[in-house]
């Protein structure tokens, strides 16, 4: 089983992978609770990384899976949550 994690720039959240239900999770370090369980892959999510952070605390997260896909997610630093998913190539011909 592969497992990885990243910490947000403010050190308040941990994003972790490696769950058998094909999810990855966001945990608040202040209260030690899982605040989000996210799905977007068809196999176990094995890795996660984050981009540089904007002045507002926003960034991109990339997750990779054993299904050979990479998903791009948008982290909102103000909300302390993943708020959207990017869909590269959608709408382009």
CSV table of C-alpha atoms in Angstrom, one decimal:
chain,number,residue,atom,x,y,z
A,1,UNK,CA,0.0,0.0,0.0
A,2,UNK,CA,1.3,3.4,-1.0
A,3,UNK,CA,0.6,6.3,1.3
A,4,UNK,CA,1.7,10.0,1.2
A,5,UNK,CA,0.6,13.3,2.6
A,6,UNK,CA,1.2,17.0,2.3
A,7,UNK,CA,0.6,19.8,4.8
A,8,UNK,CA,-1.0,23.1,3.8
A,9,UNK,CA,1.2,26.2,4.0
A,10,UNK,CA,-0.4,27.4,7.3
A,11,UNK,CA,0.2,23.9,8.8
A,12,UNK,CA,-3.5,23.6,9.7
A,13,UNK,CA,-4.5,20.8,7.4
A,14,UNK,CA,-3.0,17.4,6.3
A,15,UNK,CA,-4.0,15.9,3.0
A,16,UNK,CA,-3.4,12.1,3.1
A,17,UNK,CA,-3.7,9.3,0.6
A,18,UNK,CA,-3.6,5.5,0.6
A,19,UNK,CA,-7.1,4.6,1.6
A,20,UNK,CA,-8.7,1.4,0.2
A,21,UNK,CA,-11.9,3.2,-0.7
A,22,UNK,CA,-10.1,5.2,-3.4
A,23,UNK,CA,-10.4,8.4,-1.5
A,24,UNK,CA,-8.0,11.0,-0.1
A,25,UNK,CA,-8.7,12.9,3.0
A,26,UNK,CA,-8.3,16.4,4.6
A,27,UNK,CA,-7.7,16.5,8.3
A,28,UNK,CA,-7.8,19.6,10.5
A,29,UNK,CA,-4.7,19.5,12.8
A,30,UNK,CA,-6.3,22.0,15.2
A,31,UNK,CA,-9.2,19.6,16.1
A,32,UNK,CA,-7.8,16.3,14.8
A,33,UNK,CA,-10.9,15.7,12.7
A,34,UNK,CA,-11.3,14.6,9.1
A,35,UNK,CA,-13.1,17.5,7.4
A,36,UNK,CA,-13.3,16.1,3.8
A,37,UNK,CA,-13.2,12.7,2.1
A,38,UNK,CA,-12.8,13.2,-1.6
A,39,UNK,CA,-13.2,10.8,-4.5
A,40,UNK,CA,-12.1,11.1,-8.1
A,41,UNK,CA,-10.0,8.1,-8.9
A,42,UNK,CA,-10.9,4.5,-9.9
A,43,UNK,CA,-8.2,2.9,-7.8
A,44,UNK,CA,-6.2,3.7,-4.6
A,45,UNK,CA,-4.8,7.2,-4.5
A,46,UNK,CA,-1.0,6.8,-4.0
A,47,UNK,CA,0.4,10.3,-4.0
A,48,UNK,CA,-0.4,13.9,-3.4
A,49,UNK,CA,1.6,17.2,-3.9
A,50,UNK,CA,0.7,20.9,-3.8
A,51,UNK,CA,1.7,23.9,-5.8
A,52,UNK,CA,3.1,27.1,-4.6
A,53,UNK,CA,0.6,29.1,-2.5
A,54,UNK,CA,-0.9,32.4,-3.5
A,55,UNK,CA,-1.1,35.3,-1.1
A,56,UNK,CA,-4.6,34.3,-0.2
A,57,UNK,CA,-3.5,30.8,0.7
A,58,UNK,CA,-5.0,29.1,-2.4
A,59,UNK,CA,-3.1,26.5,-4.3
A,60,UNK,CA,-3.5,23.5,-6.6
A,61,UNK,CA,-3.2,19.9,-5.3
A,62,UNK,CA,-2.4,17.0,-7.6
A,63,UNK,CA,-3.3,13.4,-6.7
A,64,UNK,CA,-2.1,10.3,-8.5
A,65,UNK,CA,-3.6,6.8,-8.4
A,66,UNK,CA,-2.8,3.3,-9.3
A,67,UNK,CA,-5.4,3.8,-12.1
A,68,UNK,CA,-2.7,5.8,-13.9
A,69,UNK,CA,-4.5,9.1,-13.7
A,70,UNK,CA,-3.7,12.5,-12.1
A,71,UNK,CA,-6.4,14.8,-10.8
A,72,UNK,CA,-5.9,18.5,-10.1
A,73,UNK,CA,-7.9,20.0,-7.2
A,74,UNK,CA,-8.3,23.6,-6.0
A,75,UNK,CA,-7.5,24.3,-2.3
A,76,UNK,CA,-9.1,27.4,-0.9
A,77,UNK,CA,-7.0,28.6,2.0
A,78,UNK,CA,-9.7,30.9,3.4
A,79,UNK,CA,-12.3,28.1,3.6
A,80,UNK,CA,-9.7,25.4,4.6
A,81,UNK,CA,-11.1,23.1,2.0
A,82,UNK,CA,-10.8,21.7,-1.5
A,83,UNK,CA,-13.5,23.6,-3.4
A,84,UNK,CA,-13.3,22.3,-6.9
A,85,UNK,CA,-11.6,20.0,-9.3
A,86,UNK,CA,-9.8,21.0,-12.6
A,87,UNK,CA,-10.7,19.1,-15.7
A,88,UNK,CA,-7.8,19.5,-18.2
A,89,UNK,CA,-8.8,19.2,-21.8
A,90,UNK,CA,-12.5,19.5,-21.1
A,91,UNK,CA,-14.2,21.7,-23.7
A,92,UNK,CA,-11.1,21.9,-25.9
A,93,UNK,CA,-11.0,20.4,-29.4
